[in-house]
Short mmCIF file of N, CA and C in Angstrom, two decimals:
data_model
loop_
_atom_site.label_atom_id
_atom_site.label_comp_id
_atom_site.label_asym_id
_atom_site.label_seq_id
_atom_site.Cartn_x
_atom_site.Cartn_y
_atom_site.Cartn_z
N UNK A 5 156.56 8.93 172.21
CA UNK A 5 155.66 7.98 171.61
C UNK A 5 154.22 8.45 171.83
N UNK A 6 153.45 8.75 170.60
CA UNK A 6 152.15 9.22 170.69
C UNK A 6 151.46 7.98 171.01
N UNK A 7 150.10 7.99 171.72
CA UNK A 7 148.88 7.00 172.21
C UNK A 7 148.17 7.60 172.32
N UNK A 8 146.69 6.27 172.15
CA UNK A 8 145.84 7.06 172.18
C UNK A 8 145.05 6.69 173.55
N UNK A 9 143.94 7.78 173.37
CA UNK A 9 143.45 7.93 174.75
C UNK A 9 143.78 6.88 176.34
N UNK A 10 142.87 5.63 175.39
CA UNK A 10 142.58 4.44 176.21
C UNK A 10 143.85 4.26 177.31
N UNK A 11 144.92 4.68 176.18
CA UNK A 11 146.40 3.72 176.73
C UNK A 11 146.87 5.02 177.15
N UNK A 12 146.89 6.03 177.27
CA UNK A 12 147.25 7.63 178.18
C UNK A 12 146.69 7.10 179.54
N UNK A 13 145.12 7.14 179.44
CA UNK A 13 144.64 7.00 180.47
C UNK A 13 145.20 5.77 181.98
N UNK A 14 145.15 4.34 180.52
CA UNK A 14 145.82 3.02 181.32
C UNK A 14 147.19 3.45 182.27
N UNK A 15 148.42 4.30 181.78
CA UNK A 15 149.87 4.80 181.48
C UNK A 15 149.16 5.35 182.99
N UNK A 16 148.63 6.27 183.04
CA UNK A 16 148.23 7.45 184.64
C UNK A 16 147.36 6.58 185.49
N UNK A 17 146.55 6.01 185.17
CA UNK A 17 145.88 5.04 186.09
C UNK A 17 144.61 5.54 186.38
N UNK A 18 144.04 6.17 185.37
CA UNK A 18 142.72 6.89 185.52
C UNK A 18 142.02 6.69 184.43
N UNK A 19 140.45 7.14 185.11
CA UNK A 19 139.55 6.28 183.93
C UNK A 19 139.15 7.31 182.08
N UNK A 20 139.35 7.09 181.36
CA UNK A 20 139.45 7.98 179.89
C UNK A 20 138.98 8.88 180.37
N UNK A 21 137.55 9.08 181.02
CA UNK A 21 136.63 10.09 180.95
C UNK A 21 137.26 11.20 181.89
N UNK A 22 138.39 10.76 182.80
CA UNK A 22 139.00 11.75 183.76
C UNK A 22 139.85 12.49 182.65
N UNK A 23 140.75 11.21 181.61
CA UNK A 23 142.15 12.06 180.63
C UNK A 23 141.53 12.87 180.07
N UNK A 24 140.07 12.78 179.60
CA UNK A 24 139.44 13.59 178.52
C UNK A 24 139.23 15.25 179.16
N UNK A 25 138.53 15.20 180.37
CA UNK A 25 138.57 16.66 181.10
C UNK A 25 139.44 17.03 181.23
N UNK A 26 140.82 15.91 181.22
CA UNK A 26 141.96 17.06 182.31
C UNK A 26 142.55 17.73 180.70
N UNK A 27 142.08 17.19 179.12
CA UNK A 27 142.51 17.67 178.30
C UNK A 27 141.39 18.69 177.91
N UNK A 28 140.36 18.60 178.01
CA UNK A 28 139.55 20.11 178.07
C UNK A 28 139.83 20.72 178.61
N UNK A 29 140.64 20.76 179.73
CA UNK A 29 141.00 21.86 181.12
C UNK A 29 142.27 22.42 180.81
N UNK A 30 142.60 21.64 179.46
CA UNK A 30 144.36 21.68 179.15
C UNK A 30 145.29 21.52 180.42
N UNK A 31 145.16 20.29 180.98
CA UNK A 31 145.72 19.99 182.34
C UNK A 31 146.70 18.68 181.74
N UNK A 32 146.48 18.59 180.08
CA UNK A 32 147.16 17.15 179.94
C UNK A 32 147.09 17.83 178.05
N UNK A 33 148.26 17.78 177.62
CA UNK A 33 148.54 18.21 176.21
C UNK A 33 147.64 16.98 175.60
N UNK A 34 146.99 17.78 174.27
CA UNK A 34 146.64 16.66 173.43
C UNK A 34 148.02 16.73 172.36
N UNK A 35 148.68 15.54 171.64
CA UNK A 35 149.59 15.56 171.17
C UNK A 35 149.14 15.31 169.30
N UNK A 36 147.89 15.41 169.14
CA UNK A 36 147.60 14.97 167.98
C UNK A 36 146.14 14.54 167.74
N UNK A 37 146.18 14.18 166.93
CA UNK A 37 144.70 13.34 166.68
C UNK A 37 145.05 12.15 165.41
N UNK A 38 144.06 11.21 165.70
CA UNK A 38 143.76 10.12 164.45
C UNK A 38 143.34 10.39 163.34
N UNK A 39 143.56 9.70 161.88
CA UNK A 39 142.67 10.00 160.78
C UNK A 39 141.31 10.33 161.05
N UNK A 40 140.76 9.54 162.07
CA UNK A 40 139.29 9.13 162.56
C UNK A 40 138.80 10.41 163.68
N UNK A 41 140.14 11.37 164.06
CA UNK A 41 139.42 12.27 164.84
C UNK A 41 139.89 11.95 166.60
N UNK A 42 140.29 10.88 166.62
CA UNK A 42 140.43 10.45 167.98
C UNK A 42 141.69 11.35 168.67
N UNK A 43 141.70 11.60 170.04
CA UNK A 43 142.88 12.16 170.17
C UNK A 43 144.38 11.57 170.68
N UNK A 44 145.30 11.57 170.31
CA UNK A 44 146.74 11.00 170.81
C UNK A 44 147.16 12.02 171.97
N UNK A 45 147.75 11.02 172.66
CA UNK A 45 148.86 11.71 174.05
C UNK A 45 150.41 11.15 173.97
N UNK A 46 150.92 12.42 174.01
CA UNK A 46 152.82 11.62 174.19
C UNK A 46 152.79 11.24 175.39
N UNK A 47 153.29 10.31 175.71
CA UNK A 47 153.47 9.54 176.94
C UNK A 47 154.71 10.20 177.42
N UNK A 48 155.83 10.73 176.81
CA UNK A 48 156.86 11.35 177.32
C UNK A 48 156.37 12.81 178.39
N UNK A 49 155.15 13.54 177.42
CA UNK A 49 154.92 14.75 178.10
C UNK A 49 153.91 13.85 179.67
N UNK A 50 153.30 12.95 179.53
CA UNK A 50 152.77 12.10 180.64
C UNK A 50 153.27 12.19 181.66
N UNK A 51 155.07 11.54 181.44
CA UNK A 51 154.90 10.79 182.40
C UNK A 51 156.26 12.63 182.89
N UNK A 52 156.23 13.10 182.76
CA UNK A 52 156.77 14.76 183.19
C UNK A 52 155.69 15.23 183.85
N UNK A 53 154.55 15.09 183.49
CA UNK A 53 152.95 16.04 183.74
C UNK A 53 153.12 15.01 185.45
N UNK A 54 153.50 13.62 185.22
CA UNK A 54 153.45 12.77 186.58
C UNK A 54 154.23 13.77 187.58
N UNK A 55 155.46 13.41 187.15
CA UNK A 55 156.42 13.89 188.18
C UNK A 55 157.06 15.47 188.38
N UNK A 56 155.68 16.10 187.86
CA UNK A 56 155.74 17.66 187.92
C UNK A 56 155.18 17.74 189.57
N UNK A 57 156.03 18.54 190.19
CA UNK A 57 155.62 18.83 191.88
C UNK A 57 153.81 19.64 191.89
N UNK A 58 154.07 20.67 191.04
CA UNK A 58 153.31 21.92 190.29
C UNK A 58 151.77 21.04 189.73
N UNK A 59 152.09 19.93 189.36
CA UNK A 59 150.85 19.35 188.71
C UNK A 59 149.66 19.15 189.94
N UNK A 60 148.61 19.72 189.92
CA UNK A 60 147.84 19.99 190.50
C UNK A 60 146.74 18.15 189.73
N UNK A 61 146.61 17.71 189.00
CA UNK A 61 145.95 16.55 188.47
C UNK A 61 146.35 15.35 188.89
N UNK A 62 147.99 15.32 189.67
CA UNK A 62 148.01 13.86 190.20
C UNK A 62 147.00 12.70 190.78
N UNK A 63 147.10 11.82 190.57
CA UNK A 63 145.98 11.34 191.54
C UNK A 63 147.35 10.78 192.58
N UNK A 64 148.17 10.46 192.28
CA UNK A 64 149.32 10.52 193.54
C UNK A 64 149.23 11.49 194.70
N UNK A 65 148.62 13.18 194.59
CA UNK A 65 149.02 13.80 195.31
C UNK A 65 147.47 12.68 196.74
N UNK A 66 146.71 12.08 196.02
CA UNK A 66 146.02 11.47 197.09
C UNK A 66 145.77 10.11 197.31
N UNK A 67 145.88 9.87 198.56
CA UNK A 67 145.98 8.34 198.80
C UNK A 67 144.65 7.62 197.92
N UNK A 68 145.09 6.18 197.90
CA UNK A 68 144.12 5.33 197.09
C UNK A 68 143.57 4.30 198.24
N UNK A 69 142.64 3.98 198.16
CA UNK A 69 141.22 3.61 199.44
C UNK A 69 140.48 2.24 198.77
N UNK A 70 140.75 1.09 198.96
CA UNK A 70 140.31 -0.23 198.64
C UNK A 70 139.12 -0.13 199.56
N UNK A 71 137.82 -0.60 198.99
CA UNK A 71 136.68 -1.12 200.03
C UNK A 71 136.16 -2.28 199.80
N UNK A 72 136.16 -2.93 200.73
CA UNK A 72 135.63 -4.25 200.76
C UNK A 72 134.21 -4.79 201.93
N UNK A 73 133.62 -5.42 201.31
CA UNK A 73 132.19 -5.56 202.42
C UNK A 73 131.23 -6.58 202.07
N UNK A 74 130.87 -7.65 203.00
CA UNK A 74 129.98 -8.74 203.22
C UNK A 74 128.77 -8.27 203.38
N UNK A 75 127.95 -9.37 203.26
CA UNK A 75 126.39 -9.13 204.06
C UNK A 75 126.88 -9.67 205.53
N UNK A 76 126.91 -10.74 205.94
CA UNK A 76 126.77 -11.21 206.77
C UNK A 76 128.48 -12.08 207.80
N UNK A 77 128.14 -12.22 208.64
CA UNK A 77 128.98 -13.00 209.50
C UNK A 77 129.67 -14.02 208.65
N UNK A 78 128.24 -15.24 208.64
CA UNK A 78 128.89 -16.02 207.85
C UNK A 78 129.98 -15.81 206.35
N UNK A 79 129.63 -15.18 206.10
CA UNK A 79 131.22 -14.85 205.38
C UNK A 79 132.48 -13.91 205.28
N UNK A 80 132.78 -13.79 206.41
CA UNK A 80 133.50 -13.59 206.98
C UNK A 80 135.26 -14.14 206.56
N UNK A 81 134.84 -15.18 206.03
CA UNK A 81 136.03 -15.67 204.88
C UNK A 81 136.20 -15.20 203.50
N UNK A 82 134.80 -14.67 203.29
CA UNK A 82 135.20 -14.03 201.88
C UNK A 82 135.74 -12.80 202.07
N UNK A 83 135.35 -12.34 203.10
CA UNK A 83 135.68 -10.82 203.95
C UNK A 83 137.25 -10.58 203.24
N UNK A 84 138.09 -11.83 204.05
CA UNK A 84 139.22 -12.19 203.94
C UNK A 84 139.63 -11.54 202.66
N UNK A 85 138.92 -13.06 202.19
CA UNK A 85 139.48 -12.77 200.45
C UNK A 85 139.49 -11.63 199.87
N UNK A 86 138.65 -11.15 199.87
CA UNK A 86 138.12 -9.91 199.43
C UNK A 86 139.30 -8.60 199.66
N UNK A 87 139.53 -8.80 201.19
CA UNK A 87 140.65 -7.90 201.16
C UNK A 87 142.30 -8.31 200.74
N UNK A 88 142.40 -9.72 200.61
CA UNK A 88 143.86 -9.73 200.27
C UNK A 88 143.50 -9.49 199.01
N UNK A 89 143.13 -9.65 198.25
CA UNK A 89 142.50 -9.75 196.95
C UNK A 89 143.03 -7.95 196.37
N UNK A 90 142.46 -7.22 197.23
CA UNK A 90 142.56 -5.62 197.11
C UNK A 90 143.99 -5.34 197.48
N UNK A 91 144.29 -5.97 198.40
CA UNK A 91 146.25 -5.54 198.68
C UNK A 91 146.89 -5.82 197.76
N UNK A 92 146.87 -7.41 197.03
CA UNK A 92 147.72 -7.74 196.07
C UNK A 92 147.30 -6.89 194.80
N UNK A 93 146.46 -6.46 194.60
CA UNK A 93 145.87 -5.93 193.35
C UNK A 93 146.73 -4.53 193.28
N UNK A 94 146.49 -3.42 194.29
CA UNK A 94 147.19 -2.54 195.01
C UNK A 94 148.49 -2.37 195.32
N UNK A 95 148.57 -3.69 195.66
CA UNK A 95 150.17 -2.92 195.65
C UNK A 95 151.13 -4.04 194.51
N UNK A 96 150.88 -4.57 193.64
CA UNK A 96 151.22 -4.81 192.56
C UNK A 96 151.15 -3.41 191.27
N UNK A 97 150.23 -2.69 191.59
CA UNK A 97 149.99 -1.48 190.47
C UNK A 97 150.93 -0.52 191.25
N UNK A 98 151.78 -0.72 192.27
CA UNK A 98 152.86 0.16 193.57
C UNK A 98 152.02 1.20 193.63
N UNK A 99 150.92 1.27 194.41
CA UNK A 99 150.32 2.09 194.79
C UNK A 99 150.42 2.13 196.56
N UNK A 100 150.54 3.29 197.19
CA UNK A 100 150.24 3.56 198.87
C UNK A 100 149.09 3.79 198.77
N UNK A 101 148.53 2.64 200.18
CA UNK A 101 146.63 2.63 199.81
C UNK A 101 146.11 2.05 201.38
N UNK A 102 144.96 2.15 201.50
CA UNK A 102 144.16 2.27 202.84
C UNK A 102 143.12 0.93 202.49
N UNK A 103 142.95 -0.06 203.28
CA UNK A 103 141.86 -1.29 202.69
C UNK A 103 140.09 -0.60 204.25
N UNK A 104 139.57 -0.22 203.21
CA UNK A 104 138.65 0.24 204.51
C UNK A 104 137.66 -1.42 204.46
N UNK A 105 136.63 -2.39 205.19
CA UNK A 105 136.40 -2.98 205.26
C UNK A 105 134.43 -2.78 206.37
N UNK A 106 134.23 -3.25 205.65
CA UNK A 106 132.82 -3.78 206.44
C UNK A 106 132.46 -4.69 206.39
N UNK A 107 131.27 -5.34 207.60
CA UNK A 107 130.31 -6.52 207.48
C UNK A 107 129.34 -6.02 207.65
N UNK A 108 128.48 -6.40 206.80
CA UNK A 108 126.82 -5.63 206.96
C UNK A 108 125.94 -5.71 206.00
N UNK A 109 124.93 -6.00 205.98
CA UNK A 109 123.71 -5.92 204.98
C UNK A 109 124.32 -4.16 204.01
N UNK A 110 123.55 -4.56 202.72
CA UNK A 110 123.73 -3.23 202.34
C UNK A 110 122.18 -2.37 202.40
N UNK A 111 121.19 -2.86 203.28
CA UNK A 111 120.30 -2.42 202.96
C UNK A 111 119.82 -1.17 204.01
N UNK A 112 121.35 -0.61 204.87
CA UNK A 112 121.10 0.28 205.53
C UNK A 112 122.65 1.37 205.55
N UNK A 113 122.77 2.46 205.44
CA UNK A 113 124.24 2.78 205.37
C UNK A 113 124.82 3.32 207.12
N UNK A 114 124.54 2.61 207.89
CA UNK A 114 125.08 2.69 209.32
C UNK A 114 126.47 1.79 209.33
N UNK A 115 126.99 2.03 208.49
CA UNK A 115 128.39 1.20 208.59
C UNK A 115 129.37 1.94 208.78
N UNK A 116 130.30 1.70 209.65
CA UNK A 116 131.37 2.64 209.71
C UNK A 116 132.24 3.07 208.25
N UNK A 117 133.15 1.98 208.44
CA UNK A 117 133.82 2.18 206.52
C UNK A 117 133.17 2.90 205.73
N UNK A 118 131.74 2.55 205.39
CA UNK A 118 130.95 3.26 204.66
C UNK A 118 130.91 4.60 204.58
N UNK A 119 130.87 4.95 206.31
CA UNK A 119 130.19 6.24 206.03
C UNK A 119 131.84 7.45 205.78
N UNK A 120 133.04 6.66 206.70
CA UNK A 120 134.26 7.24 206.22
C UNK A 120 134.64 7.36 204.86
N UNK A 121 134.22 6.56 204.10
CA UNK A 121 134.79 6.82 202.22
C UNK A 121 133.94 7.47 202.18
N UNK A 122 132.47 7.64 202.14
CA UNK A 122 131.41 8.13 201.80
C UNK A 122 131.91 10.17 202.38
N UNK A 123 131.89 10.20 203.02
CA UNK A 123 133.08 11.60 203.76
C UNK A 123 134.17 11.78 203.07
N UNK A 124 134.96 10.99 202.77
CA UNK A 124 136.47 11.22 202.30
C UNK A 124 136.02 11.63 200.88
N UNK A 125 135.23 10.34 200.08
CA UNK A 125 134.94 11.05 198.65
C UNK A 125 134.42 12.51 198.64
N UNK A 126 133.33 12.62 199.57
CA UNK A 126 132.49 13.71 199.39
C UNK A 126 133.88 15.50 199.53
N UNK A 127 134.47 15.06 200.33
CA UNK A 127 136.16 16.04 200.46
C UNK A 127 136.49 16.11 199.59
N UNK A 128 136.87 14.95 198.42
CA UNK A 128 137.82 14.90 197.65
C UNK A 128 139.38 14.52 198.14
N UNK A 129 139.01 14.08 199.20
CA UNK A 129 140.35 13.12 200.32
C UNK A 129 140.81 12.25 199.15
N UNK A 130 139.97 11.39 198.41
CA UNK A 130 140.74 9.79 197.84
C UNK A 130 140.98 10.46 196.38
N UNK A 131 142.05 9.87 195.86
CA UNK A 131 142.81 9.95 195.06
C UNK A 131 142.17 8.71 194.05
N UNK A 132 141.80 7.58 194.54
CA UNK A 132 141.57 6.36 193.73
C UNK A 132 140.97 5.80 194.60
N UNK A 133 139.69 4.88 193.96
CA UNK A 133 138.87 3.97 194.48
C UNK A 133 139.17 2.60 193.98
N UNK A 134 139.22 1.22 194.69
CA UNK A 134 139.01 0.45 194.62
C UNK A 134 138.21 -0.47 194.55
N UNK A 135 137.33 -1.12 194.41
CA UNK A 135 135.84 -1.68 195.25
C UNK A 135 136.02 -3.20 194.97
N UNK A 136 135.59 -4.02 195.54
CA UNK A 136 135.30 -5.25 194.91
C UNK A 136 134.12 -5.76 194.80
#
C-alpha cells in the first residue's frame, strides 16, 4: 500500500522532515510520486526497512527520553502530571523510554535532567524526544 509522506512518517514515528532525508540519503525507497509531485512510500517496504537488523535509520536502535519540568516547588503536582502524562503517552505508542524530570526556573540551565538530555542529544544517545 503506497502513502504519502505525512502517513510514512506517522507509520515510523518520525517527524516528515527526518522521512524526507532518510529518502535523499536513499535510506527509505521513494515508491512513487503524486499527480501534484508529492512523494509516496510503500508501507510494506517500511515496515521491512523497520525490522531490518542492517538498518542503520531505526530510531528503535535508540532509547526514547520523555522530559518533564516545573518552575517551582509549588507545583510539584503538576510535576506529577506531567510525568504520568509522558508514561501513558509512551508507552501506549509501545515504546521503551526513560522519563528524565526537573524542578527549576528555566532561567538558568544548572539542572541536572537538563544538562543529561542536553549531553545525550548532543551524542546522538536519544532515539526520540518527548517534551511536555
Amino acid at each position: 500500500m503506497k502513502v504519502r509522506l505525512t502517513q510514512a512518517a506517522k507509520q515510523l514515528g518520525v517527524h516528515p522532515d527526518t522521512l524526507r532525508r532518510w529518502a535523499n540519503a536513499d535510506k527509505i525507497k521513494v515508491a512513487g510520486t503524486t499527480p501534484g509531485g508529492q512523494r509516496l512510500f510503500d508501507l510494506n517496504e517500511i515496515a521491512q526497512a523497520i525490522k531490518s537488523p542492517t538498518n542503520r535509520i531505526l530510531v528503535q536502535d535508540k532509547p526514547t527520553v520523555a522530559y518533564a519540568r516545573v518552575s517551582s516547588h509549588d507545583q510539584k503536582d503538576d510535576l506529577k502530571r506531567q510525568v504520568e502524562c509522558l508514561q501513558l503517552y509512551c508507552s501506549s505508542q509501545g515504546w521503551n523510554f526513560e522519563v528524565i524530570e526537573d524542578l527549576g526556573s528555566g532561567m538558568n540551565y544548572n539542572k541536572k535532567g537538563l544538562k543529561k538530555l542536553i549531553k545525550s542529544l548532543c551524542n546522538q544517545e536519544i532515539g526520540r524526544l518527548v517534551i511536555t
